[in-house]
């Protein structure tokens, strides 16, 4: 283990006797035996980095997912110490080695600083906001005193594109207003963007109680997006009688209505008058794919001209999962991709015809035709395996390198999706977990495309 001058890692306790060794894991996959060298550097005022050299001839390389979290643990005797936790930012293949550079906080470099103007905002609240914008979670942030900020009601306002209203409309906790109704006189100046804000034709506004402007903004944005989504859905209602029995108007143009939130959000504390105007989404730095240069490998395997329809839809859905921002929507798209990929994959029957005859003989006979039909439907579906069973079968047939930890992660993400579908409140997954799920499915699809025969 090499270390630069100024390395911040020090033993917090005296390591016991025995041989010292480093354990390197990519996710749950231990690659230690394939590592030729490790260097961990962590200077003050700098993000910790780790550099690894890994034997590319080792069989473990096929299970080493570069999108997963990387940890380096120092072990000696009965004691261990976590030296590094982060993600790969670059991997370069050489003759017999793969040289890998990791960063403890790559999201700080990956995120673009969004435009923001503030007034009367407490410095500790700004520190918290910047830390969250850089990708840190609440449990990773320690700022003395910021939790003691007083709770108050925040007014949150966003322009709405694709909407014009003549008078205010209430949708749940959100109100839609025409231009000129809301008081925007205290709007902070933001390099001319405040002019864009005040020229909108319509606004969405709501009120949220919190001690932090960021928390109020996040809750308001969820409410805005829900209200505008409902407005989009409501505009597609296309029969004359409404649920209350009254008759509504309709014109075909309503099929093309799609109001959406503008990019700027104005947050104002009604008591403290702390306020900001900003672009809330911390957008990733745009990067350019260079197929003619270092990313020449994206042309391998070659994509056939004619792909099966289910594979086409699997690729499109996986791309939606990769490009999305909302984690739940991304997971939903990811499992759409898996369902398209699995298609009509055959799985050997679990129950034979004799088994089914024996089950039928043992079932109570019902006179009620609905009950009898229900039982018959269940028996007819008895050999229809769950999606996950067919998924495992499909990846086995395609020979895609998928580990048990990969399957466990996808299963975890599917549970999140199912919890939402069934009205339960799931634990919000980490973005890097969804990113890795996308990487796993992308890997499977690449192997699938590779196996498809090419026409001349």
Tab-separated table of C-alpha atoms in Angstrom:
chain	number	residue	atom	x	y	z
A	1	UNK	CA	0.000	0.000	0.000
A	2	UNK	CA	1.554	3.266	-1.095
A	3	UNK	CA	0.662	6.638	0.393
A	4	UNK	CA	1.450	10.243	-0.515
A	5	UNK	CA	2.681	12.871	1.910
A	6	UNK	CA	-0.302	14.305	3.735
A	7	UNK	CA	-2.273	11.078	3.700
A	8	UNK	CA	-5.098	11.527	6.197
A	9	UNK	CA	-5.568	7.862	6.994
A	10	UNK	CA	-4.099	6.949	10.371
A	11	UNK	CA	-4.691	3.842	12.451
A	12	UNK	CA	-7.405	4.728	14.940
A	13	UNK	CA	-6.373	1.758	17.094
A	14	UNK	CA	-3.361	-0.451	17.332
A	15	UNK	CA	-3.726	-3.308	14.903
A	16	UNK	CA	-3.100	-6.700	16.381
A	17	UNK	CA	-0.493	-9.156	15.302
A	18	UNK	CA	-0.613	-11.229	12.166
A	19	UNK	CA	-0.045	-10.570	8.492
A	20	UNK	CA	-1.481	-7.315	7.198
A	21	UNK	CA	-3.450	-7.478	3.991
A	22	UNK	CA	-5.837	-5.345	1.972
A	23	UNK	CA	-9.263	-6.598	0.869
A	24	UNK	CA	-10.610	-4.957	-2.280
A	25	UNK	CA	-14.247	-5.411	-3.219
A	26	UNK	CA	-16.307	-4.277	-6.190
A	27	UNK	CA	-19.769	-4.398	-4.654
A	28	UNK	CA	-19.787	-7.776	-2.910
A	29	UNK	CA	-17.178	-9.317	-5.238
A	30	UNK	CA	-13.772	-9.799	-3.571
A	31	UNK	CA	-11.055	-9.147	-6.180
A	32	UNK	CA	-8.134	-8.979	-3.715
A	33	UNK	CA	-6.233	-11.940	-5.190
A	34	UNK	CA	-6.178	-10.242	-8.612
A	35	UNK	CA	-4.860	-6.883	-7.351
A	36	UNK	CA	-1.219	-6.166	-8.192
A	37	UNK	CA	-0.957	-2.807	-6.428
A	38	UNK	CA	-3.070	-0.378	-4.384
A	39	UNK	CA	-2.516	3.301	-3.716
A	40	UNK	CA	-4.872	5.316	-1.518
A	41	UNK	CA	-4.309	9.060	-1.337
A	42	UNK	CA	-6.334	11.348	0.899
A	43	UNK	CA	-5.080	14.872	1.474
A	44	UNK	CA	-6.847	17.598	3.416
A	45	UNK	CA	-9.123	19.781	1.255
A	46	UNK	CA	-9.057	17.145	-1.454
A	47	UNK	CA	-11.244	14.188	-2.388
A	48	UNK	CA	-9.722	10.825	-1.534
A	49	UNK	CA	-8.582	8.709	-4.483
A	50	UNK	CA	-7.593	5.090	-4.871
A	51	UNK	CA	-5.590	3.611	-7.733
A	52	UNK	CA	-5.652	-0.110	-8.436
A	53	UNK	CA	-3.783	-2.344	-10.842
A	54	UNK	CA	-5.661	-5.583	-11.506
A	55	UNK	CA	-4.533	-8.679	-13.391
A	56	UNK	CA	-6.751	-8.737	-16.489
A	57	UNK	CA	-6.164	-12.498	-16.936
A	58	UNK	CA	-7.878	-13.332	-13.643
A	59	UNK	CA	-11.260	-15.024	-13.963
A	60	UNK	CA	-12.671	-12.655	-11.347
A	61	UNK	CA	-12.535	-9.797	-13.856
A	62	UNK	CA	-15.733	-11.057	-15.512
A	63	UNK	CA	-17.568	-10.484	-12.204
A	64	UNK	CA	-15.978	-7.105	-11.462
A	65	UNK	CA	-18.654	-4.508	-12.197
A	66	UNK	CA	-16.972	-1.138	-12.656
A	67	UNK	CA	-20.192	0.714	-11.829
A	68	UNK	CA	-20.441	-0.766	-8.320
A	69	UNK	CA	-19.057	0.714	-5.105
A	70	UNK	CA	-15.376	-0.003	-4.476
A	71	UNK	CA	-14.053	-0.565	-0.947
A	72	UNK	CA	-10.505	-1.078	0.288
A	73	UNK	CA	-10.221	-2.592	3.753
A	74	UNK	CA	-6.979	-3.107	5.679
A	75	UNK	CA	-7.004	-6.254	7.827
A	76	UNK	CA	-4.439	-7.349	10.399
A	77	UNK	CA	-5.131	-10.069	12.885
A	78	UNK	CA	-8.617	-9.647	14.307
A	79	UNK	CA	-8.857	-6.000	13.387
A	80	UNK	CA	-9.894	-4.212	10.231
A	81	UNK	CA	-10.014	-0.627	9.015
A	82	UNK	CA	-11.875	0.797	6.023
A	83	UNK	CA	-9.319	2.723	4.008
A	84	UNK	CA	-11.441	3.759	1.040
A	85	UNK	CA	-15.010	3.699	-0.270
A	86	UNK	CA	-15.938	5.222	-3.611
A	87	UNK	CA	-16.525	4.617	-7.292
A	88	UNK	CA	-14.490	4.008	-10.427
A	89	UNK	CA	-13.955	7.105	-12.571
A	90	UNK	CA	-11.620	5.560	-15.146
A	91	UNK	CA	-10.352	2.131	-16.192
A	92	UNK	CA	-7.610	1.638	-18.775
A	93	UNK	CA	-6.700	-1.732	-20.261
A	94	UNK	CA	-3.012	-2.518	-20.804
A	95	UNK	CA	-1.225	-5.716	-21.792
A	96	UNK	CA	-1.922	-7.800	-18.678
A	97	UNK	CA	-3.333	-5.158	-16.353
A	98	UNK	CA	-6.419	-3.029	-15.887
A	99	UNK	CA	-5.452	0.259	-14.245
A	100	UNK	CA	-8.340	1.755	-12.308
A	101	UNK	CA	-8.751	5.202	-10.750
A	102	UNK	CA	-11.426	5.618	-8.073
A	103	UNK	CA	-12.789	8.681	-6.311
A	104	UNK	CA	-14.530	8.818	-2.943
A	105	UNK	CA	-16.905	11.516	-4.198
A	106	UNK	CA	-17.109	11.470	-8.008
A	107	UNK	CA	-20.517	13.187	-7.923
A	108	UNK	CA	-18.866	16.453	-6.855
A	109	UNK	CA	-17.105	16.540	-10.215
A	110	UNK	CA	-20.007	15.013	-12.129
A	111	UNK	CA	-22.563	17.638	-11.136
A	112	UNK	CA	-22.832	21.070	-12.658
A	113	UNK	CA	-23.321	23.932	-10.185
A	114	UNK	CA	-26.846	25.150	-10.905
A	115	UNK	CA	-27.560	28.906	-11.246
A	116	UNK	CA	-28.665	30.330	-7.897
A	117	UNK	CA	-29.288	33.748	-6.320
A	118	UNK	CA	-29.979	34.162	-2.592
A	119	UNK	CA	-30.990	36.830	-0.109
A	120	UNK	CA	-30.866	36.672	3.704
A	121	UNK	CA	-30.020	32.970	3.683
A	122	UNK	CA	-28.123	31.746	6.806
A	123	UNK	CA	-24.579	30.573	5.898
A	124	UNK	CA	-25.047	27.198	7.618
A	125	UNK	CA	-28.163	26.563	5.533
A	126	UNK	CA	-26.235	27.360	2.359
A	127	UNK	CA	-23.487	24.917	3.401
A	128	UNK	CA	-26.108	22.216	3.850
A	129	UNK	CA	-27.717	23.011	0.491
A	130	UNK	CA	-24.378	22.881	-1.335
A	131	UNK	CA	-23.445	19.589	0.364
A	132	UNK	CA	-26.760	18.017	-0.644
A	133	UNK	CA	-26.371	19.387	-4.157
A	134	UNK	CA	-22.970	17.706	-4.320
A	135	UNK	CA	-24.539	14.314	-3.689
A	136	UNK	CA	-24.117	13.887	0.059
A	137	UNK	CA	-26.935	12.287	2.028
A	138	UNK	CA	-28.221	13.660	5.338
A	139	UNK	CA	-26.406	10.983	7.340
A	140	UNK	CA	-23.126	12.059	5.703
A	141	UNK	CA	-23.507	15.741	6.591
A	142	UNK	CA	-22.373	17.191	9.932
A	143	UNK	CA	-22.973	20.957	10.165
A	144	UNK	CA	-23.239	22.273	13.699
A	145	UNK	CA	-26.385	24.287	14.330
A	146	UNK	CA	-28.248	23.910	11.056
A	147	UNK	CA	-30.951	21.746	12.626
A	148	UNK	CA	-31.707	24.614	15.024
A	149	UNK	CA	-32.917	26.899	12.253
A	150	UNK	CA	-36.471	28.007	13.061
A	151	UNK	CA	-39.390	26.321	11.351
A	152	UNK	CA	-41.597	28.564	9.228
A	153	UNK	CA	-43.916	28.529	6.245
A	154	UNK	CA	-42.211	28.838	2.852
A	155	UNK	CA	-43.923	30.060	-0.280
A	156	UNK	CA	-42.610	28.111	-3.276
A	157	UNK	CA	-43.330	29.271	-6.828
A	158	UNK	CA	-42.398	27.850	-10.231
A	159	UNK	CA	-43.327	28.975	-13.761
A	160	UNK	CA	-45.432	26.511	-15.738
A	161	UNK	CA	-44.796	26.008	-19.444
A	162	UNK	CA	-47.584	24.932	-21.778
A	163	UNK	CA	-50.342	26.487	-19.660
A	164	UNK	CA	-52.416	29.675	-19.694
A	165	UNK	CA	-55.026	30.449	-17.026
A	166	UNK	CA	-57.359	33.407	-16.646
A	167	UNK	CA	-58.029	32.847	-12.949
A	168	UNK	CA	-56.542	30.744	-10.180
A	169	UNK	CA	-57.131	26.965	-10.188
A	170	UNK	CA	-56.640	24.729	-7.159
A	171	UNK	CA	-55.209	21.225	-7.642
A	172	UNK	CA	-54.632	19.535	-4.294
A	173	UNK	CA	-52.130	21.626	-2.322
A	174	UNK	CA	-51.042	23.517	-5.465
A	175	UNK	CA	-52.629	26.617	-6.955
A	176	UNK	CA	-52.147	27.726	-10.570
A	177	UNK	CA	-52.086	31.481	-11.175
A	178	UNK	CA	-51.955	33.753	-14.215
A	179	UNK	CA	-49.148	36.306	-14.540
A	180	UNK	CA	-49.618	39.387	-12.379
A	181	UNK	CA	-51.342	37.757	-9.411
A	182	UNK	CA	-48.357	36.688	-7.295
A	183	UNK	CA	-46.068	39.183	-5.585
A	184	UNK	CA	-42.617	38.641	-7.122
A	185	UNK	CA	-41.161	42.018	-6.117
A	186	UNK	CA	-38.518	40.515	-3.807
A	187	UNK	CA	-37.156	38.111	-6.442
A	188	UNK	CA	-33.320	37.974	-6.230
A	189	UNK	CA	-31.396	38.898	-9.377
A	190	UNK	CA	-29.906	35.904	-11.182
A	191	UNK	CA	-27.931	37.007	-14.237
A	192	UNK	CA	-31.078	38.029	-16.060
A	193	UNK	CA	-32.914	34.750	-15.344
A	194	UNK	CA	-35.253	36.630	-13.010
A	195	UNK	CA	-36.622	38.384	-16.123
A	196	UNK	CA	-37.410	34.989	-17.629
A	197	UNK	CA	-39.171	34.075	-14.384
A	198	UNK	CA	-41.454	37.140	-14.244
A	199	UNK	CA	-42.432	36.817	-17.917
A	200	UNK	CA	-44.053	33.385	-17.528
A	201	UNK	CA	-47.711	33.136	-18.520
A	202	UNK	CA	-48.645	30.922	-15.563
A	203	UNK	CA	-47.250	29.848	-12.191
A	204	UNK	CA	-47.665	26.991	-9.740
A	205	UNK	CA	-47.478	27.945	-6.070
A	206	UNK	CA	-47.778	26.136	-2.756
A	207	UNK	CA	-46.892	26.581	0.917
A	208	UNK	CA	-44.710	24.206	2.923
A	209	UNK	CA	-43.732	24.339	6.589
A	210	UNK	CA	-40.107	23.413	7.299
A	211	UNK	CA	-36.927	24.680	8.943
A	212	UNK	CA	-34.957	24.348	5.685
A	213	UNK	CA	-35.644	25.996	2.340
A	214	UNK	CA	-34.262	22.956	0.505
A	215	UNK	CA	-36.703	20.578	2.209
A	216	UNK	CA	-39.580	22.939	1.420
A	217	UNK	CA	-38.437	23.177	-2.203
A	218	UNK	CA	-38.188	19.394	-2.610
A	219	UNK	CA	-41.676	18.837	-1.177
A	220	UNK	CA	-43.132	21.617	-3.343
A	221	UNK	CA	-41.548	20.246	-6.521
A	222	UNK	CA	-43.120	16.833	-5.846
A	223	UNK	CA	-46.488	18.557	-5.408
A	224	UNK	CA	-46.005	20.650	-8.576
A	225	UNK	CA	-45.105	17.657	-10.707
A	226	UNK	CA	-48.028	15.641	-9.354
A	227	UNK	CA	-50.518	18.472	-9.952
A	228	UNK	CA	-49.314	19.047	-13.522
A	229	UNK	CA	-49.316	15.310	-14.216
A	230	UNK	CA	-52.894	15.144	-12.961
A	231	UNK	CA	-53.783	18.081	-15.209
A	232	UNK	CA	-52.289	16.182	-18.157
A	233	UNK	CA	-54.242	13.026	-17.261
A	234	UNK	CA	-57.462	14.999	-16.678
A	235	UNK	CA	-57.155	16.625	-20.096
A	236	UNK	CA	-57.335	13.154	-21.689
A	237	UNK	CA	-60.768	12.436	-20.165
A	238	UNK	CA	-62.843	12.042	-23.318
A	239	UNK	CA	-66.439	11.155	-22.532
A	240	UNK	CA	-69.109	13.765	-21.961
A	241	UNK	CA	-70.480	12.753	-18.523
A	242	UNK	CA	-68.140	13.592	-15.642
A	243	UNK	CA	-68.031	11.368	-12.528
A	244	UNK	CA	-70.327	13.805	-10.665
A	245	UNK	CA	-72.971	13.470	-13.359
A	246	UNK	CA	-72.436	16.849	-14.985
A	247	UNK	CA	-71.513	17.239	-18.654
A	248	UNK	CA	-68.125	18.629	-19.661
A	249	UNK	CA	-66.773	20.230	-22.824
A	250	UNK	CA	-64.039	18.606	-24.902
A	251	UNK	CA	-61.952	19.371	-27.958
A	252	UNK	CA	-59.327	17.293	-29.698
A	253	UNK	CA	-56.533	19.725	-28.868
A	254	UNK	CA	-56.736	18.532	-25.255
A	255	UNK	CA	-55.066	15.282	-26.356
A	256	UNK	CA	-51.863	17.252	-26.896
A	257	UNK	CA	-51.844	19.235	-23.639
A	258	UNK	CA	-48.737	18.599	-21.540
A	259	UNK	CA	-48.059	21.392	-19.017
A	260	UNK	CA	-44.761	21.063	-17.188
A	261	UNK	CA	-42.763	22.867	-14.557
A	262	UNK	CA	-40.291	25.485	-15.697
A	263	UNK	CA	-36.645	25.168	-14.765
A	264	UNK	CA	-36.565	27.911	-12.090
A	265	UNK	CA	-37.984	27.775	-8.560
A	266	UNK	CA	-38.485	30.694	-6.144
A	267	UNK	CA	-38.520	29.913	-2.408
A	268	UNK	CA	-39.388	32.586	0.188
A	269	UNK	CA	-39.677	32.256	3.968
A	270	UNK	CA	-42.761	34.222	5.070
A	271	UNK	CA	-41.331	35.052	8.511
A	272	UNK	CA	-37.555	35.325	7.999
A	273	UNK	CA	-37.738	36.552	4.369
A	274	UNK	CA	-34.822	34.271	3.471
A	275	UNK	CA	-35.217	33.435	-0.178
A	276	UNK	CA	-33.602	32.098	-3.276
A	277	UNK	CA	-34.176	31.810	-6.993
A	278	UNK	CA	-32.443	28.884	-8.612
A	279	UNK	CA	-32.455	25.908	-10.930
A	280	UNK	CA	-33.097	23.093	-8.417
A	281	UNK	CA	-31.920	20.114	-10.466
A	282	UNK	CA	-28.187	19.552	-10.074
A	283	UNK	CA	-27.569	18.521	-13.648
A	284	UNK	CA	-24.680	16.191	-14.494
A	285	UNK	CA	-21.841	17.643	-16.504
A	286	UNK	CA	-22.551	16.835	-20.137
A	287	UNK	CA	-19.868	14.651	-21.638
A	288	UNK	CA	-19.164	13.776	-25.229
A	289	UNK	CA	-18.938	10.199	-26.392
A	290	UNK	CA	-15.957	9.884	-28.710
A	291	UNK	CA	-16.352	6.681	-30.757
A	292	UNK	CA	-13.409	7.732	-32.938
A	293	UNK	CA	-11.085	8.083	-29.977
A	294	UNK	CA	-10.932	6.363	-26.596
A	295	UNK	CA	-14.493	4.977	-26.710
A	296	UNK	CA	-13.968	3.080	-29.947
A	297	UNK	CA	-15.114	-0.034	-28.079
A	298	UNK	CA	-18.752	1.119	-28.215
A	299	UNK	CA	-18.853	-0.235	-31.769
A	300	UNK	CA	-18.309	-3.762	-30.376
A	301	UNK	CA	-20.259	-5.940	-30.574
A	302	UNK	CA	-21.676	-4.656	-33.858
A	303	UNK	CA	-25.414	-4.028	-33.706
A	304	UNK	CA	-27.362	-6.027	-36.315
A	305	UNK	CA	-29.614	-4.157	-38.704
A	306	UNK	CA	-32.619	-6.231	-37.690
A	307	UNK	CA	-33.129	-6.815	-33.979
A	308	UNK	CA	-36.026	-8.803	-32.513
A	309	UNK	CA	-38.822	-6.483	-31.479
A	310	UNK	CA	-38.608	-7.383	-27.802
A	311	UNK	CA	-34.864	-6.612	-27.770
A	312	UNK	CA	-35.523	-3.235	-29.417
A	313	UNK	CA	-38.037	-2.349	-26.697
A	314	UNK	CA	-35.683	-3.645	-23.982
A	315	UNK	CA	-32.932	-1.326	-25.239
A	316	UNK	CA	-35.289	1.674	-25.406
A	317	UNK	CA	-36.598	1.048	-21.880
A	318	UNK	CA	-33.087	0.581	-20.475
A	319	UNK	CA	-32.044	3.887	-22.057
A	320	UNK	CA	-35.011	5.603	-20.370
A	321	UNK	CA	-33.824	4.182	-17.053
A	322	UNK	CA	-30.310	5.477	-17.737
A	323	UNK	CA	-31.410	9.011	-18.655
A	324	UNK	CA	-34.096	9.556	-16.017
A	325	UNK	CA	-33.871	11.625	-12.836
A	326	UNK	CA	-36.567	10.181	-10.578
A	327	UNK	CA	-35.363	6.911	-9.023
A	328	UNK	CA	-38.773	5.217	-8.935
A	329	UNK	CA	-39.448	6.061	-12.590
A	330	UNK	CA	-35.997	4.762	-13.489
A	331	UNK	CA	-36.605	1.471	-11.655
A	332	UNK	CA	-39.948	1.078	-13.418
A	333	UNK	CA	-38.279	1.591	-16.809
A	334	UNK	CA	-35.514	-0.826	-15.815
A	335	UNK	CA	-38.007	-3.599	-15.074
A	336	UNK	CA	-39.876	-2.852	-18.277
A	337	UNK	CA	-36.564	-3.495	-20.012
A	338	UNK	CA	-36.168	-6.817	-18.188
A	339	UNK	CA	-39.726	-7.886	-19.060
A	340	UNK	CA	-39.138	-7.130	-22.746
A	341	UNK	CA	-35.782	-8.933	-22.598
A	342	UNK	CA	-37.304	-12.049	-20.998
A	343	UNK	CA	-40.130	-12.154	-23.558
A	344	UNK	CA	-41.537	-15.658	-23.991
A	345	UNK	CA	-38.550	-17.471	-22.519
A	346	UNK	CA	-39.627	-21.104	-22.005
A	347	UNK	CA	-39.151	-22.698	-18.610
A	348	UNK	CA	-39.614	-26.445	-17.985
A	349	UNK	CA	-42.991	-27.209	-16.421
A	350	UNK	CA	-42.920	-27.625	-12.664
A	351	UNK	CA	-46.095	-29.727	-12.602
A	352	UNK	CA	-46.636	-32.649	-14.962
A	353	UNK	CA	-50.023	-33.564	-16.465
A	354	UNK	CA	-50.310	-36.326	-13.897
A	355	UNK	CA	-49.614	-33.832	-11.116
A	356	UNK	CA	-52.376	-31.543	-12.383
A	357	UNK	CA	-54.858	-34.435	-12.637
A	358	UNK	CA	-54.037	-35.402	-9.050
A	359	UNK	CA	-54.577	-31.809	-7.900
A	360	UNK	CA	-57.928	-31.619	-9.663
A	361	UNK	CA	-59.089	-34.844	-7.998
A	362	UNK	CA	-58.160	-33.488	-4.554
A	363	UNK	CA	-59.908	-30.111	-4.928
A	364	UNK	CA	-63.309	-29.533	-3.404
A	365	UNK	CA	-66.003	-29.181	-6.081
A	366	UNK	CA	-67.954	-25.917	-5.911
A	367	UNK	CA	-71.449	-25.409	-7.272
A	368	UNK	CA	-70.789	-21.690	-7.650
A	369	UNK	CA	-69.617	-21.308	-11.301
A	370	UNK	CA	-67.511	-18.240	-10.463
A	371	UNK	CA	-65.552	-20.130	-7.800
A	372	UNK	CA	-65.150	-23.143	-10.067
A	373	UNK	CA	-63.944	-20.936	-12.945
A	374	UNK	CA	-61.466	-19.183	-10.639
A	375	UNK	CA	-59.948	-22.474	-9.520
A	376	UNK	CA	-59.735	-23.664	-13.121
A	377	UNK	CA	-57.940	-20.450	-14.092
A	378	UNK	CA	-55.441	-20.935	-11.289
A	379	UNK	CA	-54.788	-24.512	-12.358
A	380	UNK	CA	-54.339	-23.391	-15.947
A	381	UNK	CA	-51.713	-20.900	-14.779
A	382	UNK	CA	-49.924	-23.286	-12.435
A	383	UNK	CA	-46.966	-23.794	-14.793
A	384	UNK	CA	-46.608	-20.084	-15.601
A	385	UNK	CA	-43.389	-19.206	-13.731
A	386	UNK	CA	-42.760	-15.828	-12.052
A	387	UNK	CA	-40.825	-13.185	-13.989
A	388	UNK	CA	-37.710	-13.672	-11.898
A	389	UNK	CA	-37.623	-17.406	-12.692
A	390	UNK	CA	-37.869	-16.687	-16.425
A	391	UNK	CA	-35.266	-13.932	-16.066
A	392	UNK	CA	-32.755	-16.319	-14.500
A	393	UNK	CA	-33.496	-18.848	-17.236
A	394	UNK	CA	-32.996	-16.241	-19.974
A	395	UNK	CA	-29.617	-15.030	-18.689
A	396	UNK	CA	-28.491	-18.662	-18.309
A	397	UNK	CA	-29.425	-19.344	-21.944
A	398	UNK	CA	-27.662	-16.178	-23.145
A	399	UNK	CA	-24.563	-16.780	-21.042
A	400	UNK	CA	-24.460	-13.225	-19.700
A	401	UNK	CA	-22.029	-12.838	-16.763
A	402	UNK	CA	-24.450	-12.120	-13.924
A	403	UNK	CA	-23.485	-12.802	-10.315
A	404	UNK	CA	-25.712	-13.566	-7.357
A	405	UNK	CA	-25.010	-10.070	-5.999
A	406	UNK	CA	-26.270	-8.633	-9.315
A	407	UNK	CA	-29.489	-10.629	-8.996
A	408	UNK	CA	-29.830	-9.561	-5.351
A	409	UNK	CA	-29.579	-5.890	-6.328
A	410	UNK	CA	-32.153	-6.237	-9.115
A	411	UNK	CA	-34.429	-8.082	-6.678
A	412	UNK	CA	-34.055	-5.237	-4.198
A	413	UNK	CA	-34.976	-2.688	-6.874
A	414	UNK	CA	-37.967	-4.792	-7.935
A	415	UNK	CA	-39.196	-4.823	-4.335
A	416	UNK	CA	-39.083	-1.017	-4.338
A	417	UNK	CA	-41.175	-1.006	-7.526
A	418	UNK	CA	-43.659	-3.525	-6.124
A	419	UNK	CA	-43.986	-1.594	-2.854
A	420	UNK	CA	-44.962	1.520	-4.809
A	421	UNK	CA	-47.418	-0.420	-6.984
A	422	UNK	CA	-49.120	-1.912	-3.911
A	423	UNK	CA	-49.373	1.387	-2.048
A	424	UNK	CA	-46.551	0.773	0.404
A	425	UNK	CA	-43.871	3.362	1.159
A	426	UNK	CA	-40.521	1.873	0.105
A	427	UNK	CA	-37.094	2.962	1.248
A	428	UNK	CA	-35.840	5.310	-1.429
A	429	UNK	CA	-32.892	3.571	-3.160
A	430	UNK	CA	-29.563	5.310	-3.549
A	431	UNK	CA	-28.950	6.724	-6.994
A	432	UNK	CA	-25.768	4.682	-7.365
A	433	UNK	CA	-27.806	1.495	-6.745
A	434	UNK	CA	-30.131	2.382	-9.631
A	435	UNK	CA	-27.096	3.294	-11.763
A	436	UNK	CA	-25.602	-0.114	-11.068
A	437	UNK	CA	-28.920	-1.808	-11.867
A	438	UNK	CA	-28.901	-0.053	-15.237
A	439	UNK	CA	-25.318	-1.190	-15.762
A	440	UNK	CA	-26.258	-4.816	-15.023
A	441	UNK	CA	-29.163	-4.815	-17.482
A	442	UNK	CA	-27.005	-3.012	-20.058
A	443	UNK	CA	-24.405	-5.757	-19.700
A	444	UNK	CA	-27.079	-8.403	-20.276
A	445	UNK	CA	-28.382	-6.623	-23.382
A	446	UNK	CA	-24.888	-6.278	-24.838
A	447	UNK	CA	-24.390	-10.038	-24.513
A	448	UNK	CA	-27.835	-10.595	-26.038
A	449	UNK	CA	-27.026	-8.431	-29.063
A	450	UNK	CA	-23.689	-10.223	-29.430
A	451	UNK	CA	-25.462	-13.590	-29.766
A	452	UNK	CA	-27.926	-12.457	-32.429
A	453	UNK	CA	-26.895	-13.819	-35.863
A	454	UNK	CA	-25.791	-11.185	-38.389
A	455	UNK	CA	-27.138	-11.172	-41.888
A	456	UNK	CA	-24.712	-10.691	-44.733
